[in-house]
Amino acid sequence: MTMNNQGRPSAVGTSENHELPTISGDRGLDHEEPLIFEIGRDGMTGVDLPDVQMSETRLGGMRRRKPIGLPGLSEPEVIRHYVRLSRMNYAIDAGLYPLGSCTMKHNPRLNEKVARLPGFGDLHPLAPQSTVQGALELIGELMMWLTTLTGMPAVAMSPKAGAHGELCGLLSIRAAIAARGEVRKRILVPASAHGTNPATAAFAGFVIDEVKGTADGRVDMVELEGKLGPDVAAIMLTNPNTCGLFERDIRHMADATHKAGAYFYCDGANFNAIAGRVRPGDLGIDAMHINLHKTFSTPHGGGGPGAGPVVLSAALAPFAPLPLLVRDSRGFRLIEDRDELPARAKPFGRMCAFHGQMGMFVRALAYMLSHGRDGVRQASEDAVLSANYILASLKDVMSAPYGNGPCMHEALFDDSFLEGSGVTTLDFAKAMIDEGYHPMTMYFPLVVHGAMLIEPTESESKESLDRFIHVLRELALEAIAKNTVRFDGAPRYAPRRRLDETAAARKPVLRWKRKDLPQAAE
Ligand SMILES: Cc1ncc(COP(=O)(O)O)c(C=O)c1O
């Protein structure tokens, strides 16, 4: 037994000895855990309840006549089952999580504590507004931070994720174009865009026109300008882009877009690379979503609905969706109805029924207040520094298509260093699992062959980055030397080996039936 990079014991050896039947019956962290239904027994229970005399008259036809197939387990068995399952999950709390474009960074526990304070933790969306003035003030304060950091005059708070924010931005653009009495159907989307960008544009009823990139990983300005015309509604650009690079021509792009009468949508998922340093409003952007779970470290899922607020330029602000938060002599108020609207407001509609993501707002504001503006800038700078450290430390063994200059917050490699080795990007990523790391983002952006996109974030120490770099360097050297043993069939030390990822996504098996109780499982 040796220790893996998280200091946990790990099984070491060939796949043969790994697959020997176990002797202890307690196979530790990394192994199979049956379904709770498979370990449950009839007659076992975790609680002792007194026998109840079920009266036919009390329950009538509602009385259950057949067992329903609930698993019977004692309390410690239940706890152990769920603890074992939780250990199969890779998490940012378990180790470095280099998934590019996802910003898997530490969620400060202070934010968690604040979000659970009574008064925040038990808010109800239908509570009378006079009883939730503090919560509305908090939303107002968060709006102030978002508009200040982005240099934009307005922000829509209701979208629940980045992609939902994209939809909100594009619906605002659609409403603004309609208000001008125009019809514009085309949206220009760079080839390197995140899949949600063209998907959102199509969902909102636009036609997508792809703009190719240059050899140095940026948008091809000649092609972009050639495509701008009276039917173009908007361009949709990610900055820093998905190759981890800042778009140098962004001001020029904004001017050309506005000159053509179109709007500039920026995918702000990567705002964590520039927050506190660059204000998108100064770059000529009209709408940009911010993934609070990335830049402002709210949890990725599991913490309730997410949040993807959208900042809007003066041209788009009137079209922001309901509800609108205002402050007047009566205090803070959410305007929900059109007949209460201020004069200039022409909301396109609404994105969702309620502000269900209050917990995210509390966490994000706690992050901002605890960091301050200088701390937010420092976090962005450190994220960029970490990525450059990785790029500079590995580009002699792993091929970096745009490695001639510095990157922003993500280090991008392609698979040309693997050419002729018999190892693919997928094999390389799976071998990382055996070393105790979650793989980086693979095969994205699509414009780079066999892409490996690494986003270390600012919350890793230098020691943690050094260990990660060491592992990747060793794996790269093994692959280049055609020692494929670590890659063939990896991962070996994971609860699951290689999955058929297409079938797993397209034909998921979501239902389990207890065979001896077919009718009960219905
Ligand atoms: C560049 C980019 N745009 C958009 C999104 C979509 O954000 P969300 O997952 O919050 O919907 C992501 C998510 O990873 C992203 O990386």
mmCIF file of C-alpha atoms in Angstrom, residues 53-357:
data_model
loop_
_atom_site.group_PDB
_atom_site.id
_atom_site.type_symbol
_atom_site.label_atom_id
_atom_site.label_comp_id
_atom_site.label_asym_id
_atom_site.label_seq_id
_atom_site.Cartn_x
_atom_site.Cartn_y
_atom_site.Cartn_z
ATOM 1 C CA GLN A 53 -53.133 -1.567 15.656
ATOM 2 C CA MET A 54 -54.096 -0.635 12.124
ATOM 3 C CA SER A 55 -57.746 -0.077 12.016
ATOM 4 C CA GLU A 56 -59.507 -0.700 8.718
ATOM 5 C CA THR A 57 -61.964 1.996 9.601
ATOM 6 C CA ARG A 58 -59.276 4.674 10.106
ATOM 7 C CA LEU A 59 -57.322 4.102 6.874
ATOM 8 C CA GLY A 60 -60.083 2.474 4.874
ATOM 9 C CA GLY A 61 -59.065 1.750 1.292
ATOM 10 C CA MET A 62 -55.803 3.646 1.821
ATOM 11 C CA ARG A 63 -54.342 0.905 3.999
ATOM 12 C CA ARG A 64 -51.288 -0.646 2.339
ATOM 13 C CA ARG A 65 -51.721 -4.361 1.746
ATOM 14 C CA LYS A 66 -48.423 -5.291 0.097
ATOM 15 C CA PRO A 67 -44.848 -4.508 1.069
ATOM 16 C CA ILE A 68 -43.496 -1.592 -0.962
ATOM 17 C CA GLY A 69 -39.944 -2.865 -1.181
ATOM 18 C CA LEU A 70 -38.191 -0.348 1.066
ATOM 19 C CA PRO A 71 -34.730 -1.611 2.014
ATOM 20 C CA GLY A 72 -34.396 -2.740 5.638
ATOM 21 C CA LEU A 73 -31.154 -1.589 7.283
ATOM 22 C CA SER A 74 -29.942 -0.639 10.722
ATOM 23 C CA GLU A 75 -28.957 2.984 11.350
ATOM 24 C CA PRO A 76 -25.177 2.362 11.157
ATOM 25 C CA GLU A 77 -25.636 0.433 7.915
ATOM 26 C CA VAL A 78 -27.498 3.357 6.377
ATOM 27 C CA ILE A 79 -24.863 5.838 7.495
ATOM 28 C CA ARG A 80 -22.003 3.680 6.244
ATOM 29 C CA HIS A 81 -23.696 3.179 2.900
ATOM 30 C CA TYR A 82 -24.055 6.903 2.277
ATOM 31 C CA VAL A 83 -20.609 7.739 3.622
ATOM 32 C CA ARG A 84 -19.087 5.151 1.277
ATOM 33 C CA LEU A 85 -21.045 6.588 -1.644
ATOM 34 C CA SER A 86 -19.883 10.097 -0.755
ATOM 35 C CA ARG A 87 -16.273 8.908 -0.878
ATOM 36 C CA MET A 88 -16.704 7.795 -4.463
ATOM 37 C CA ASN A 89 -17.407 11.348 -5.430
ATOM 38 C CA TYR A 90 -14.530 13.535 -6.496
ATOM 39 C CA ALA A 91 -14.935 17.025 -5.100
ATOM 40 C CA ILE A 92 -12.968 20.225 -4.747
ATOM 41 C CA ASP A 93 -12.833 19.385 -1.038
ATOM 42 C CA ALA A 94 -10.985 16.155 -1.965
ATOM 43 C CA GLY A 95 -8.323 17.555 -4.273
ATOM 44 C CA LEU A 96 -7.332 19.819 -7.163
ATOM 45 C CA TYR A 97 -10.117 19.773 -9.761
ATOM 46 C CA PRO A 98 -8.598 21.016 -13.030
ATOM 47 C CA LEU A 99 -11.760 21.033 -15.146
ATOM 48 C CA GLY A 100 -11.216 23.869 -17.637
ATOM 49 C CA SER A 101 -14.062 26.328 -18.196
ATOM 50 C CA CYS A 102 -15.699 25.190 -14.943
ATOM 51 C CA THR A 103 -13.676 27.090 -12.316
ATOM 52 C CA MET A 104 -13.755 24.434 -9.633
ATOM 53 C CA LYS A 105 -12.407 26.535 -6.811
ATOM 54 C CA HIS A 106 -12.645 26.386 -3.056
ATOM 55 C CA ASN A 107 -15.997 27.485 -1.611
ATOM 56 C CA PRO A 108 -15.059 29.437 1.529
ATOM 57 C CA ARG A 109 -16.871 28.034 4.566
ATOM 58 C CA LEU A 110 -17.585 31.545 5.777
ATOM 59 C CA ASN A 111 -20.024 31.909 2.886
ATOM 60 C CA GLU A 112 -21.725 28.651 3.810
ATOM 61 C CA LYS A 113 -22.111 29.800 7.382
ATOM 62 C CA VAL A 114 -23.605 33.134 6.388
ATOM 63 C CA ALA A 115 -26.028 31.499 3.928
ATOM 64 C CA ARG A 116 -27.394 29.345 6.752
ATOM 65 C CA LEU A 117 -28.092 32.241 9.109
ATOM 66 C CA PRO A 118 -31.694 32.247 10.255
ATOM 67 C CA GLY A 119 -33.430 34.880 8.204
ATOM 68 C CA PHE A 120 -31.517 33.884 5.052
ATOM 69 C CA GLY A 121 -31.723 30.101 5.317
ATOM 70 C CA ASP A 122 -35.475 29.995 5.849
ATOM 71 C CA LEU A 123 -36.667 32.702 3.478
ATOM 72 C CA HIS A 124 -39.754 31.914 1.461
ATOM 73 C CA PRO A 125 -40.304 33.423 -1.994
ATOM 74 C CA LEU A 126 -43.936 34.228 -1.164
ATOM 75 C CA ALA A 127 -43.135 36.006 2.098
ATOM 76 C CA PRO A 128 -44.656 39.523 2.113
ATOM 77 C CA GLN A 129 -42.048 42.004 0.883
ATOM 78 C CA SER A 130 -42.302 44.101 4.034
ATOM 79 C CA THR A 131 -41.000 41.105 6.020
ATOM 80 C CA VAL A 132 -37.942 40.473 3.795
ATOM 81 C CA GLN A 133 -36.493 43.956 3.492
ATOM 82 C CA GLY A 134 -33.045 42.741 4.590
ATOM 83 C CA ALA A 135 -32.989 40.077 1.869
ATOM 84 C CA LEU A 136 -34.027 42.607 -0.782
ATOM 85 C CA GLU A 137 -31.356 44.998 0.462
ATOM 86 C CA LEU A 138 -28.801 42.186 0.124
ATOM 87 C CA ILE A 139 -29.878 41.620 -3.497
ATOM 88 C CA GLY A 140 -29.550 45.381 -4.073
ATOM 89 C CA GLU A 141 -26.038 45.367 -2.583
ATOM 90 C CA LEU A 142 -25.018 42.421 -4.758
ATOM 91 C CA MET A 143 -26.387 44.244 -7.812
ATOM 92 C CA MET A 144 -24.270 47.237 -6.881
ATOM 93 C CA TRP A 145 -21.120 45.051 -6.712
ATOM 94 C CA LEU A 146 -21.902 43.396 -10.045
ATOM 95 C CA THR A 147 -22.583 46.649 -11.871
ATOM 96 C CA THR A 148 -19.500 48.286 -10.317
ATOM 97 C CA LEU A 149 -17.158 45.393 -11.148
ATOM 98 C CA THR A 150 -18.460 45.193 -14.722
ATOM 99 C CA GLY A 151 -18.954 48.904 -15.390
ATOM 100 C CA MET A 152 -22.490 48.229 -16.647
ATOM 101 C CA PRO A 153 -25.548 50.237 -15.591
ATOM 102 C CA ALA A 154 -28.066 47.423 -14.991
ATOM 103 C CA VAL A 155 -28.261 43.800 -13.972
ATOM 104 C CA ALA A 156 -30.998 41.152 -14.194
ATOM 105 C CA MET A 157 -30.762 38.887 -11.170
ATOM 106 C CA SER A 158 -33.282 36.162 -11.891
ATOM 107 C CA PRO A 159 -31.423 33.768 -14.305
ATOM 108 C CA LYS A 160 -30.475 30.564 -12.546
ATOM 109 C CA ALA A 161 -27.331 29.515 -14.432
ATOM 110 C CA GLY A 162 -24.889 30.713 -17.063
ATOM 111 C CA ALA A 163 -26.890 29.278 -19.949
ATOM 112 C CA HIS A 164 -30.104 30.725 -18.485
ATOM 113 C CA GLY A 165 -28.293 34.085 -18.358
ATOM 114 C CA GLU A 166 -27.370 33.715 -22.036
ATOM 115 C CA LEU A 167 -31.047 33.231 -22.807
ATOM 116 C CA CYS A 168 -31.946 36.303 -20.749
ATOM 117 C CA GLY A 169 -29.345 38.400 -22.616
ATOM 118 C CA LEU A 170 -30.511 37.225 -26.030
ATOM 119 C CA LEU A 171 -34.181 37.779 -25.191
ATOM 120 C CA SER A 172 -33.288 41.336 -24.133
ATOM 121 C CA ILE A 173 -31.515 41.800 -27.468
ATOM 122 C CA ARG A 174 -34.502 40.370 -29.344
ATOM 123 C CA ALA A 175 -36.837 42.769 -27.537
ATOM 124 C CA ALA A 176 -34.546 45.749 -28.238
ATOM 125 C CA ILE A 177 -34.429 44.902 -31.944
ATOM 126 C CA ALA A 178 -38.206 44.463 -32.081
ATOM 127 C CA ALA A 179 -38.644 47.836 -30.339
ATOM 128 C CA ARG A 180 -36.637 49.403 -33.190
ATOM 129 C CA GLY A 181 -39.119 47.852 -35.624
ATOM 130 C CA GLU A 182 -36.391 45.682 -37.167
ATOM 131 C CA VAL A 183 -36.031 41.997 -37.898
ATOM 132 C CA ARG A 184 -32.540 40.591 -37.374
ATOM 133 C CA LYS A 185 -32.129 36.846 -37.259
ATOM 134 C CA ARG A 186 -28.407 36.069 -37.463
ATOM 135 C CA ILE A 187 -26.066 35.669 -34.486
ATOM 136 C CA LEU A 188 -22.330 35.421 -35.088
ATOM 137 C CA VAL A 189 -20.694 32.826 -32.842
ATOM 138 C CA PRO A 190 -16.948 32.056 -32.890
ATOM 139 C CA ALA A 191 -15.992 28.441 -33.604
ATOM 140 C CA SER A 192 -14.371 28.183 -30.166
ATOM 141 C CA ALA A 193 -17.613 29.067 -28.317
ATOM 142 C CA HIS A 194 -19.002 26.984 -25.475
ATOM 143 C CA GLY A 195 -21.808 24.740 -26.730
ATOM 144 C CA THR A 196 -24.390 26.635 -24.719
ATOM 145 C CA ASN A 197 -23.876 29.767 -26.874
ATOM 146 C CA PRO A 198 -25.163 28.402 -30.209
ATOM 147 C CA ALA A 199 -27.714 26.260 -28.351
ATOM 148 C CA THR A 200 -29.131 29.321 -26.589
ATOM 149 C CA ALA A 201 -29.171 31.371 -29.779
ATOM 150 C CA ALA A 202 -31.074 28.607 -31.591
ATOM 151 C CA PHE A 203 -33.480 28.229 -28.669
ATOM 152 C CA ALA A 204 -34.199 31.960 -28.797
ATOM 153 C CA GLY A 205 -35.099 31.639 -32.491
ATOM 154 C CA PHE A 206 -31.904 32.975 -34.081
ATOM 155 C CA VAL A 207 -29.833 31.513 -36.899
ATOM 156 C CA ILE A 208 -26.206 30.776 -35.960
ATOM 157 C CA ASP A 209 -23.373 31.861 -38.214
ATOM 158 C CA GLU A 210 -19.962 30.551 -37.180
ATOM 159 C CA VAL A 211 -16.876 32.780 -37.246
ATOM 160 C CA LYS A 212 -13.572 30.998 -37.502
ATOM 161 C CA GLY A 213 -10.506 31.664 -35.392
ATOM 162 C CA THR A 214 -6.981 32.762 -36.259
ATOM 163 C CA ALA A 215 -3.817 30.700 -35.898
ATOM 164 C CA ASP A 216 -3.163 32.464 -32.589
ATOM 165 C CA GLY A 217 -6.494 31.335 -31.074
ATOM 166 C CA ARG A 218 -8.485 34.563 -31.385
ATOM 167 C CA VAL A 219 -11.510 35.584 -33.467
ATOM 168 C CA ASP A 220 -10.710 36.220 -37.122
ATOM 169 C CA MET A 221 -11.591 39.918 -37.414
ATOM 170 C CA VAL A 222 -11.594 39.907 -41.206
ATOM 171 C CA GLU A 223 -14.156 37.117 -41.285
ATOM 172 C CA LEU A 224 -16.198 38.740 -38.501
ATOM 173 C CA GLU A 225 -16.386 42.101 -40.247
ATOM 174 C CA GLY A 226 -17.237 40.376 -43.518
ATOM 175 C CA LYS A 227 -20.218 38.707 -41.862
ATOM 176 C CA LEU A 228 -21.631 41.781 -40.087
ATOM 177 C CA GLY A 229 -24.701 43.136 -41.855
ATOM 178 C CA PRO A 230 -28.258 44.424 -41.423
ATOM 179 C CA ASP A 231 -29.621 40.981 -40.518
ATOM 180 C CA VAL A 232 -27.118 40.394 -37.687
ATOM 181 C CA ALA A 233 -28.714 40.710 -34.253
ATOM 182 C CA ALA A 234 -25.605 40.154 -32.166
ATOM 183 C CA ILE A 235 -22.199 38.628 -31.810
ATOM 184 C CA MET A 236 -21.711 36.194 -28.950
ATOM 185 C CA LEU A 237 -18.144 36.132 -27.757
ATOM 186 C CA THR A 238 -16.441 34.624 -24.736
ATOM 187 C CA ASN A 239 -13.705 36.761 -23.218
ATOM 188 C CA PRO A 240 -11.201 35.571 -22.109
ATOM 189 C CA ASN A 241 -12.034 33.038 -24.781
ATOM 190 C CA THR A 242 -12.270 29.263 -24.413
ATOM 191 C CA CYS A 243 -8.651 28.875 -25.562
ATOM 192 C CA GLY A 244 -7.727 30.757 -22.388
ATOM 193 C CA LEU A 245 -6.727 33.909 -24.290
ATOM 194 C CA PHE A 246 -7.781 37.541 -24.048
ATOM 195 C CA GLU A 247 -9.375 38.829 -27.278
ATOM 196 C CA ARG A 248 -7.017 41.675 -28.153
ATOM 197 C CA ASP A 249 -9.345 43.199 -30.764
ATOM 198 C CA ILE A 250 -12.352 43.336 -28.499
ATOM 199 C CA ARG A 251 -12.842 47.125 -28.663
ATOM 200 C CA HIS A 252 -12.584 47.048 -32.415
ATOM 201 C CA MET A 253 -15.065 44.151 -32.471
ATOM 202 C CA ALA A 254 -17.524 46.126 -30.333
ATOM 203 C CA ASP A 255 -17.262 49.199 -32.573
ATOM 204 C CA ALA A 256 -17.768 47.177 -35.756
ATOM 205 C CA THR A 257 -20.743 45.346 -34.202
ATOM 206 C CA HIS A 258 -22.437 48.553 -33.055
ATOM 207 C CA LYS A 259 -21.777 50.212 -36.399
ATOM 208 C CA ALA A 260 -23.687 47.363 -38.032
ATOM 209 C CA GLY A 261 -26.604 48.012 -35.654
ATOM 210 C CA ALA A 262 -26.018 44.751 -33.761
ATOM 211 C CA TYR A 263 -25.462 44.076 -30.043
ATOM 212 C CA PHE A 264 -22.434 42.600 -28.338
ATOM 213 C CA TYR A 265 -23.200 39.613 -26.079
ATOM 214 C CA CYS A 266 -20.251 38.461 -23.985
ATOM 215 C CA ASP A 267 -20.216 35.044 -22.360
ATOM 216 C CA GLY A 268 -18.835 36.074 -18.982
ATOM 217 C CA ALA A 269 -18.210 32.555 -17.673
ATOM 218 C CA ASN A 270 -14.518 33.445 -17.572
ATOM 219 C CA PHE A 271 -14.965 36.714 -15.698
ATOM 220 C CA ASN A 272 -12.939 35.176 -12.875
ATOM 221 C CA ALA A 273 -9.810 35.868 -14.964
ATOM 222 C CA ILE A 274 -10.424 39.614 -15.189
ATOM 223 C CA ALA A 275 -12.704 40.620 -12.301
ATOM 224 C CA GLY A 276 -11.344 43.714 -10.606
ATOM 225 C CA ARG A 277 -8.929 44.384 -13.505
ATOM 226 C CA VAL A 278 -11.091 44.912 -16.586
ATOM 227 C CA ARG A 279 -14.647 46.278 -16.744
ATOM 228 C CA PRO A 280 -16.591 44.680 -19.615
ATOM 229 C CA GLY A 281 -18.633 47.906 -19.881
ATOM 230 C CA ASP A 282 -15.430 49.688 -20.965
ATOM 231 C CA LEU A 283 -14.984 47.130 -23.749
ATOM 232 C CA GLY A 284 -18.314 47.991 -25.401
ATOM 233 C CA ILE A 285 -20.259 44.952 -24.246
ATOM 234 C CA ASP A 286 -24.075 45.135 -24.158
ATOM 235 C CA ALA A 287 -24.951 42.008 -22.191
ATOM 236 C CA MET A 288 -22.911 39.520 -20.208
ATOM 237 C CA HIS A 289 -23.856 36.734 -17.833
ATOM 238 C CA ILE A 290 -21.763 36.028 -14.780
ATOM 239 C CA ASN A 291 -21.655 32.517 -13.365
ATOM 240 C CA LEU A 292 -21.708 33.231 -9.629
ATOM 241 C CA HIS A 293 -20.618 29.615 -9.056
ATOM 242 C CA LYS A 294 -17.396 30.304 -10.911
ATOM 243 C CA THR A 295 -16.223 33.824 -10.260
ATOM 244 C CA PHE A 296 -17.777 34.258 -6.839
ATOM 245 C CA SER A 297 -17.269 30.703 -5.586
ATOM 246 C CA THR A 298 -20.821 29.636 -4.862
ATOM 247 C CA PRO A 299 -21.178 25.829 -4.988
ATOM 248 C CA HIS A 300 -21.592 24.111 -8.353
ATOM 249 C CA GLY A 301 -24.922 22.405 -7.787
ATOM 250 C CA GLY A 302 -25.980 20.892 -4.516
ATOM 251 C CA GLY A 303 -26.528 24.312 -2.952
ATOM 252 C CA GLY A 304 -29.961 24.870 -4.403
ATOM 253 C CA PRO A 305 -30.651 26.657 -7.680
ATOM 254 C CA GLY A 306 -27.641 28.418 -9.178
ATOM 255 C CA ALA A 307 -27.363 32.015 -10.305
ATOM 256 C CA GLY A 308 -26.328 33.572 -13.618
ATOM 257 C CA PRO A 309 -27.045 37.312 -13.320
ATOM 258 C CA VAL A 310 -26.840 39.290 -16.572
ATOM 259 C CA VAL A 311 -25.366 42.773 -16.685
ATOM 260 C CA LEU A 312 -26.863 45.029 -19.354
ATOM 261 C CA SER A 313 -25.753 48.181 -21.162
ATOM 262 C CA ALA A 314 -27.874 51.349 -21.191
ATOM 263 C CA ALA A 315 -29.248 50.261 -24.591
ATOM 264 C CA LEU A 316 -30.563 46.957 -23.223
ATOM 265 C CA ALA A 317 -31.386 47.917 -19.617
ATOM 266 C CA PRO A 318 -35.030 48.894 -20.363
ATOM 267 C CA PHE A 319 -35.714 45.353 -21.629
ATOM 268 C CA ALA A 320 -34.512 43.569 -18.467
ATOM 269 C CA PRO A 321 -36.963 40.907 -17.289
ATOM 270 C CA LEU A 322 -39.315 41.176 -14.344
ATOM 271 C CA PRO A 323 -39.127 41.336 -11.405
ATOM 272 C CA LEU A 324 -37.309 44.660 -11.011
ATOM 273 C CA LEU A 325 -35.840 45.587 -7.663
ATOM 274 C CA VAL A 326 -36.413 49.248 -6.760
ATOM 275 C CA ARG A 327 -35.917 51.310 -3.642
ATOM 276 C CA ASP A 328 -38.327 54.127 -2.882
ATOM 277 C CA SER A 329 -39.880 55.831 0.153
ATOM 278 C CA ARG A 330 -41.605 52.532 1.015
ATOM 279 C CA GLY A 331 -38.268 50.672 1.182
ATOM 280 C CA PHE A 332 -37.136 47.900 -1.190
ATOM 281 C CA ARG A 333 -39.701 46.517 -3.571
ATOM 282 C CA LEU A 334 -39.800 43.840 -6.250
ATOM 283 C CA ILE A 335 -41.924 45.099 -9.115
ATOM 284 C CA GLU A 336 -43.771 42.097 -10.477
ATOM 285 C CA ASP A 337 -46.531 43.719 -12.548
ATOM 286 C CA ARG A 338 -46.377 45.756 -15.711
ATOM 287 C CA ASP A 339 -48.764 48.430 -14.382
ATOM 288 C CA GLU A 340 -46.243 49.387 -11.688
ATOM 289 C CA LEU A 341 -43.313 49.828 -14.082
ATOM 290 C CA PRO A 342 -41.157 52.962 -14.220
ATOM 291 C CA ALA A 343 -41.564 55.002 -17.430
ATOM 292 C CA ARG A 344 -38.641 53.625 -19.500
ATOM 293 C CA ALA A 345 -39.015 49.964 -18.557
ATOM 294 C CA LYS A 346 -40.163 47.541 -21.273
ATOM 295 C CA PRO A 347 -39.380 44.109 -19.794
ATOM 296 C CA PHE A 348 -39.373 41.275 -22.310
ATOM 297 C CA GLY A 349 -41.130 39.022 -19.801
ATOM 298 C CA ARG A 350 -39.686 36.982 -16.960
ATOM 299 C CA MET A 351 -37.153 34.181 -16.686
ATOM 300 C CA CYS A 352 -38.648 32.268 -13.789
ATOM 301 C CA ALA A 353 -41.304 32.438 -11.132
ATOM 302 C CA PHE A 354 -39.183 33.258 -8.079
ATOM 303 C CA HIS A 355 -35.793 34.386 -6.848
ATOM 304 C CA GLY A 356 -35.170 30.850 -5.599
ATOM 305 C CA GLN A 357 -31.416 31.299 -5.595
#
